[in-house]
Coordinates of C-alpha atoms and ligand atoms in Angstrom, one line a residue:
M708 CA 77.7 24.5 -92.5
F709 CA 76.4 27.7 -94.0
K710 CA 73.5 25.7 -95.5
S711 CA 72.5 24.1 -92.2
I712 CA 72.5 27.4 -90.3
F713 CA 70.3 28.7 -93.1
A714 CA 68.0 25.7 -92.9
L715 CA 67.7 26.1 -89.1
A716 CA 66.9 29.8 -89.4
A717 CA 64.3 28.9 -92.0
C718 CA 62.8 26.3 -89.7
A719 CA 62.6 28.7 -86.8
L720 CA 61.0 31.3 -89.0
A721 CA 58.5 28.7 -90.3
F722 CA 57.7 27.6 -86.7
T723 CA 57.1 31.2 -85.6
S724 CA 54.9 32.0 -88.5
A725 CA 53.1 28.6 -88.2
S726 CA 52.0 29.5 -84.7
A727 CA 51.4 33.1 -85.7
Y728 CA 49.2 31.9 -88.5
G729 CA 47.2 29.3 -86.6
A730 CA 48.7 26.1 -87.7
Q731 CA 48.9 24.6 -84.2
E732 CA 48.5 20.9 -83.6
N733 CA 44.9 19.7 -83.3
T734 CA 43.5 22.9 -84.7
P735 CA 42.5 22.7 -88.4
I736 CA 44.2 25.3 -90.5
L737 CA 41.5 27.7 -91.8
I738 CA 41.8 28.8 -95.4
K739 CA 39.4 31.6 -96.3
F740 CA 39.0 31.8 -100.1
S741 CA 37.5 35.0 -101.2
H742 CA 36.5 36.0 -104.8
V743 CA 34.3 38.4 -106.7
V744 CA 32.4 36.3 -109.1
A745 CA 29.4 33.9 -108.8
D746 CA 29.6 30.2 -108.0
N747 CA 28.5 29.3 -111.5
T748 CA 31.7 30.5 -113.2
P749 CA 35.1 28.8 -113.8
K750 CA 36.6 30.5 -110.8
G751 CA 33.5 29.9 -108.6
Q752 CA 33.5 26.2 -109.5
G753 CA 37.2 25.9 -108.9
A754 CA 36.9 27.4 -105.4
L755 CA 34.1 25.0 -104.5
L756 CA 35.9 22.0 -105.9
F757 CA 39.0 22.9 -103.9
Q758 CA 36.8 23.2 -100.8
R759 CA 35.2 19.8 -101.5
L760 CA 38.5 17.9 -102.1
V761 CA 40.1 19.4 -99.0
E762 CA 37.0 18.3 -97.0
E763 CA 37.2 14.8 -98.4
R764 CA 40.9 14.3 -98.0
L765 CA 42.1 16.6 -95.2
A766 CA 39.1 16.8 -92.8
G767 CA 40.2 17.8 -89.3
K768 CA 43.5 19.2 -90.6
V769 CA 42.4 21.9 -93.0
K770 CA 39.1 23.7 -93.3
V771 CA 38.2 25.9 -96.3
E772 CA 35.6 28.6 -96.3
V773 CA 34.6 30.1 -99.7
Y774 CA 33.2 33.6 -100.0
P775 CA 32.0 34.4 -103.6
D776 CA 30.5 37.5 -105.1
S777 CA 32.6 40.0 -103.2
A778 CA 30.8 39.0 -100.0
L779 CA 33.9 39.2 -97.8
Y780 CA 36.3 41.3 -99.8
G781 CA 36.0 43.0 -103.2
D782 CA 38.4 44.4 -105.8
A783 CA 39.3 47.4 -103.6
N784 CA 40.6 45.5 -100.6
E785 CA 41.1 41.8 -101.3
L786 CA 44.8 41.9 -102.0
D787 CA 45.5 43.9 -98.9
A788 CA 43.4 41.4 -96.9
L789 CA 45.5 38.6 -98.3
R790 CA 48.8 40.3 -97.4
N791 CA 47.5 40.9 -93.9
N792 CA 46.4 37.2 -93.7
E793 CA 42.7 38.1 -93.3
V794 CA 42.1 35.7 -96.2
Q795 CA 44.5 33.0 -97.3
L796 CA 43.4 32.4 -101.0
L797 CA 42.3 34.6 -103.8
A798 CA 42.2 34.3 -107.5
P799 CA 42.1 37.8 -108.9
S800 CA 42.2 38.5 -112.6
L801 CA 45.7 39.0 -113.9
A802 CA 44.7 42.6 -114.7
K803 CA 44.5 43.3 -110.9
F804 CA 48.2 42.9 -109.9
E805 CA 49.7 46.0 -111.6
K806 CA 50.5 47.5 -108.2
Y807 CA 52.8 44.6 -107.4
T808 CA 54.3 43.7 -110.8
K809 CA 54.2 45.2 -114.2
Q810 CA 55.1 42.0 -115.9
L811 CA 51.7 40.4 -115.5
Q812 CA 50.3 43.2 -117.7
V813 CA 51.5 41.1 -120.6
F814 CA 48.1 39.2 -120.3
D815 CA 46.2 42.5 -120.9
L816 CA 47.9 43.3 -124.2
P817 CA 45.1 43.3 -126.9
F818 CA 45.3 40.6 -129.6
L819 CA 48.5 39.1 -128.1
F820 CA 47.1 35.6 -127.7
D821 CA 45.2 33.9 -130.5
D822 CA 43.1 31.9 -128.2
L823 CA 42.9 30.3 -124.7
A824 CA 45.1 27.4 -125.9
A825 CA 47.9 29.8 -126.6
V826 CA 47.4 31.5 -123.2
N827 CA 47.7 28.0 -121.7
R828 CA 51.0 27.3 -123.5
F829 CA 52.5 30.5 -122.3
Q830 CA 51.4 29.9 -118.7
K831 CA 53.1 26.5 -118.7
R832 CA 56.4 27.6 -120.1
A833 CA 59.4 28.9 -118.1
K834 CA 58.5 32.6 -118.5
G835 CA 54.9 32.1 -117.5
R836 CA 55.9 30.0 -114.5
Q837 CA 58.4 32.6 -113.4
L838 CA 55.7 35.2 -113.2
L839 CA 54.0 33.1 -110.5
R840 CA 56.9 34.2 -108.2
A841 CA 57.0 37.8 -109.4
M842 CA 55.2 39.3 -106.4
E843 CA 56.8 37.4 -103.5
D844 CA 58.5 40.6 -102.3
H845 CA 55.0 42.0 -101.8
D846 CA 53.8 39.0 -99.8
I847 CA 51.9 37.4 -102.7
V848 CA 52.8 34.0 -104.0
G849 CA 51.2 32.5 -107.1
L850 CA 50.1 28.9 -106.9
A851 CA 48.5 28.4 -110.3
Y852 CA 46.9 30.0 -113.3
W853 CA 43.2 29.5 -113.7
H854 CA 41.4 30.2 -117.0
N855 CA 38.2 32.2 -117.5
G856 CA 38.2 33.1 -121.2
M857 CA 38.6 35.5 -124.0
K858 CA 36.9 38.9 -123.6
Q859 CA 34.1 40.3 -125.8
L860 CA 33.2 44.0 -126.1
S861 CA 29.6 44.9 -125.1
A862 CA 27.9 48.3 -125.4
N863 CA 24.6 50.1 -125.7
K864 CA 25.2 50.4 -129.4
A865 CA 26.5 48.1 -132.1
L866 CA 30.3 48.0 -132.2
L867 CA 31.4 46.8 -135.7
V868 CA 34.5 48.9 -136.2
P869 CA 36.7 50.8 -133.8
A870 CA 35.2 54.2 -134.7
D871 CA 31.9 52.9 -133.2
A872 CA 33.5 52.9 -129.7
A873 CA 34.7 56.5 -129.9
G874 CA 33.1 58.8 -127.3
L875 CA 31.7 55.9 -125.2
S876 CA 32.7 55.2 -121.6
F877 CA 33.9 51.6 -120.9
R878 CA 34.2 50.0 -117.5
I879 CA 37.7 48.6 -117.1
Q880 CA 39.6 46.6 -114.5
P881 CA 42.4 48.5 -112.8
S882 CA 45.1 48.1 -115.5
S883 CA 47.0 50.8 -117.3
V884 CA 47.2 48.6 -120.4
L885 CA 43.4 48.4 -120.5
E886 CA 43.2 52.1 -120.0
A887 CA 45.5 52.7 -122.9
Q888 CA 43.6 50.2 -125.0
F889 CA 40.4 52.2 -124.7
A890 CA 42.2 55.5 -125.1
Q891 CA 43.4 54.2 -128.5
L892 CA 39.7 53.9 -129.5
H893 CA 39.0 57.5 -128.4
A894 CA 36.8 56.1 -125.7
T895 CA 36.8 56.9 -122.0
P896 CA 38.0 54.1 -119.7
Q897 CA 36.6 54.0 -116.2
V898 CA 38.0 51.7 -113.5
L899 CA 35.2 50.2 -111.4
P900 CA 35.1 47.2 -109.1
F901 CA 33.4 44.1 -110.6
A902 CA 30.6 44.3 -108.1
E903 CA 29.5 47.6 -109.5
V904 CA 29.5 46.8 -113.2
F905 CA 25.9 45.8 -113.6
D906 CA 24.6 49.0 -111.9
A907 CA 27.0 51.2 -113.8
L908 CA 25.8 49.8 -117.1
K909 CA 22.2 49.9 -116.0
N910 CA 22.2 53.6 -114.9
G911 CA 24.4 54.7 -117.8
R912 CA 27.4 55.7 -115.8
V913 CA 29.3 53.7 -118.4
Q914 CA 28.0 52.5 -121.7
G915 CA 30.2 49.5 -122.4
A916 CA 32.5 46.9 -120.9
E917 CA 34.8 44.0 -121.8
N918 CA 34.2 40.5 -120.3
P919 CA 34.3 36.8 -121.1
W920 CA 30.8 35.3 -121.7
S921 CA 30.9 33.7 -118.3
N922 CA 31.1 37.0 -116.5
I923 CA 28.5 38.6 -118.7
S924 CA 26.0 35.8 -118.2
S925 CA 26.6 35.1 -114.5
K926 CA 26.2 38.8 -113.7
Q927 CA 23.3 39.3 -116.2
L928 CA 25.2 42.0 -117.9
H929 CA 23.5 41.1 -121.2
R930 CA 20.3 42.4 -119.8
V931 CA 21.8 45.9 -119.8
Q932 CA 24.0 45.6 -122.9
P933 CA 21.9 45.2 -126.1
F934 CA 25.0 44.6 -128.3
I935 CA 27.9 42.2 -127.8
S936 CA 30.7 42.1 -130.4
E937 CA 32.5 38.8 -130.5
T938 CA 36.0 40.3 -130.6
N939 CA 38.0 37.8 -128.5
H940 CA 40.5 40.7 -128.3
G941 CA 42.1 39.8 -125.0
V942 CA 42.1 37.3 -122.2
L943 CA 40.7 37.3 -118.7
D944 CA 42.5 34.7 -116.6
Y945 CA 43.4 34.4 -112.9
M946 CA 46.2 33.7 -110.6
L947 CA 45.5 31.7 -107.6
V948 CA 47.5 33.4 -104.9
S949 CA 48.3 33.1 -101.2
N950 CA 50.4 34.9 -98.7
P951 CA 53.8 33.3 -98.5
R952 CA 54.1 33.8 -94.8
F953 CA 50.9 31.8 -94.3
W954 CA 51.5 29.3 -97.2
Y955 CA 55.1 28.3 -96.3
A956 CA 54.2 28.0 -92.6
I957 CA 51.9 25.1 -93.4
P958 CA 53.7 21.8 -92.4
H959 CA 55.5 20.4 -95.4
Q960 CA 53.5 17.2 -95.8
L961 CA 50.1 19.0 -95.5
R962 CA 51.3 21.7 -98.0
T963 CA 52.3 19.0 -100.4
E964 CA 48.8 17.5 -100.2
L965 CA 47.2 20.9 -100.7
E966 CA 49.4 21.6 -103.7
G967 CA 48.4 18.2 -105.2
I968 CA 44.7 19.2 -104.7
I969 CA 45.4 22.6 -106.3
D970 CA 47.0 20.8 -109.3
E971 CA 43.8 18.7 -109.7
V972 CA 41.5 21.6 -109.4
T973 CA 43.6 23.7 -111.8
Y974 CA 43.4 20.9 -114.4
E975 CA 39.6 20.8 -114.0
V976 CA 39.0 24.5 -114.1
N977 CA 41.2 24.9 -117.2
R978 CA 39.7 21.9 -118.9
Q979 CA 36.2 23.2 -118.5
A980 CA 36.5 26.9 -118.8
E981 CA 36.2 27.2 -122.6
A982 CA 33.1 24.9 -122.7
A983 CA 31.6 26.9 -119.8
N984 CA 32.1 30.1 -121.7
L985 CA 30.5 28.6 -124.8
A986 CA 27.5 27.5 -122.9
D987 CA 27.1 31.0 -121.4
R988 CA 27.4 32.4 -124.9
Q989 CA 24.5 30.2 -125.9
R990 CA 22.5 31.1 -122.8
I991 CA 22.9 34.8 -123.7
E992 CA 21.9 34.2 -127.3
A993 CA 18.8 32.2 -126.2
S994 CA 17.8 35.0 -123.8
G995 CA 17.2 37.3 -126.8
T996 CA 18.3 40.3 -124.8
S997 CA 21.3 41.1 -126.8
R998 CA 22.5 41.0 -130.4
I999 CA 25.7 39.0 -130.7
I1000 CA 27.8 40.5 -133.5
A1001 CA 30.2 38.2 -135.2
L1002 CA 33.0 40.2 -136.8
N1003 CA 34.4 39.3 -140.2
E1004 CA 38.2 39.1 -140.7
E1005 CA 38.4 42.7 -142.0
Q1006 CA 36.4 44.1 -139.1
R1007 CA 38.5 42.1 -136.6
D1008 CA 41.7 43.3 -138.2
A1009 CA 40.5 46.9 -137.9
W1010 CA 40.2 46.4 -134.1
R1011 CA 43.6 44.8 -134.0
Q1012 CA 45.1 47.7 -135.9
A1013 CA 43.4 50.2 -133.6
M1014 CA 44.4 48.6 -130.3
Q1015 CA 47.9 47.1 -131.1
P1016 CA 49.9 50.4 -130.6
V1017 CA 49.5 49.7 -126.9
W1018 CA 52.1 46.9 -127.2
Q1019 CA 54.8 49.4 -128.0
Q1020 CA 53.7 51.8 -125.3
F1021 CA 54.2 49.0 -122.7
E1022 CA 57.1 47.2 -124.1
T1023 CA 59.7 48.6 -121.7
V1024 CA 57.4 48.5 -118.7
I1025 CA 56.4 44.8 -119.2
G1026 CA 59.7 43.7 -120.7
A1027 CA 60.4 42.9 -124.3
D1028 CA 61.5 39.4 -123.3
V1029 CA 58.1 38.6 -121.6
I1030 CA 56.1 39.9 -124.6
K1031 CA 58.3 37.9 -127.0
A1032 CA 57.9 34.7 -125.0
A1033 CA 54.1 35.3 -125.2
Q1034 CA 54.1 35.9 -128.9
T1035 CA 56.0 32.6 -129.5
V1036 CA 53.2 30.5 -128.3
N1037 CA 51.0 31.7 -131.2
R1038 CA 53.7 31.0 -133.7
K1039 CA 54.1 27.5 -132.4
K1040 CA 50.4 26.8 -133.1
R1041 CA 50.8 27.8 -136.7
D1042 CA 53.8 25.6 -137.4
Ligands
LIG1388 C1 36.5 41.8 -113.6 O1 36.7 42.7 -112.7 O2 35.8 42.1 -114.6 C2 37.0 40.4 -113.4 O3 38.3 40.5 -113.0 C3 36.1 39.7 -112.4 C4 36.6 38.3 -112.3 O4 37.1 38.0 -111.2 O5 36.4 37.5 -113.2

């Protein structure tokens, strides 16, 4: 009895929100998908593949519009736009959710994940999946994790050991963990939207940055960063998110079909991300604009030692259980 009253109330709510959110009969549901990177990146390709599959399979029922390159919303306002239903899909980097949950900051901890395969294992396990629901109280529901890749450090000078970074300003995403990471290096972190990174590096407002190869290449950052150290010190991945009031108001059958498409797209994005980053690394190398610095074990260890105190700083904030669950995926690989 209790259950059926609850179910009825849920239906009524879904109906009200469905009308409110434009899911009326005969009118295709419009999904605006906004993001801040170029089309030729793992996220950009994922958004376009989602659009294509929806067009092929759900034409007349759902329409997807993709807005890349911060053309519609940028870092400063895209999450508010999602929560206000002005856009219905985003895939912000995991570093950009701090305002809504501290737990996702686990992904920013330096040298936590050995590689993208370890990140993948964590995302698939119970703890990783739980984090997809961590922001529902803030009108954000996670639908999938999408990979980009491991981050490299770039600068206007060669960075071989941590002391080389001291005194430089680095552009960061809005994450306290990343802020602390650069503070550990005695460098100055500066939060800037992704759309401003190229100009900030070009005009010297900041002297360095951290990015996967794909973001460096697609935004031509290598043209203004003569040195790139292959540190692989952290990950830059995404959460595909919607607004639960919109998402759960989509009629069940249609939502199931959309979720199936998202599964397929996620598989493709994650299958291709590493290769795409490697190809971009080669493109950068071939361009001859930047020296790519491969670190030896000792040098990489020095970066690890310098940055790792951040873990302890954020253990209580993120949750020791979350960090432990993430560490386990590396150990598994070594078994
Ligand atoms: C950044 O701001 O550097 C990245 O989050 C951009 C992106 O979406 O890959």
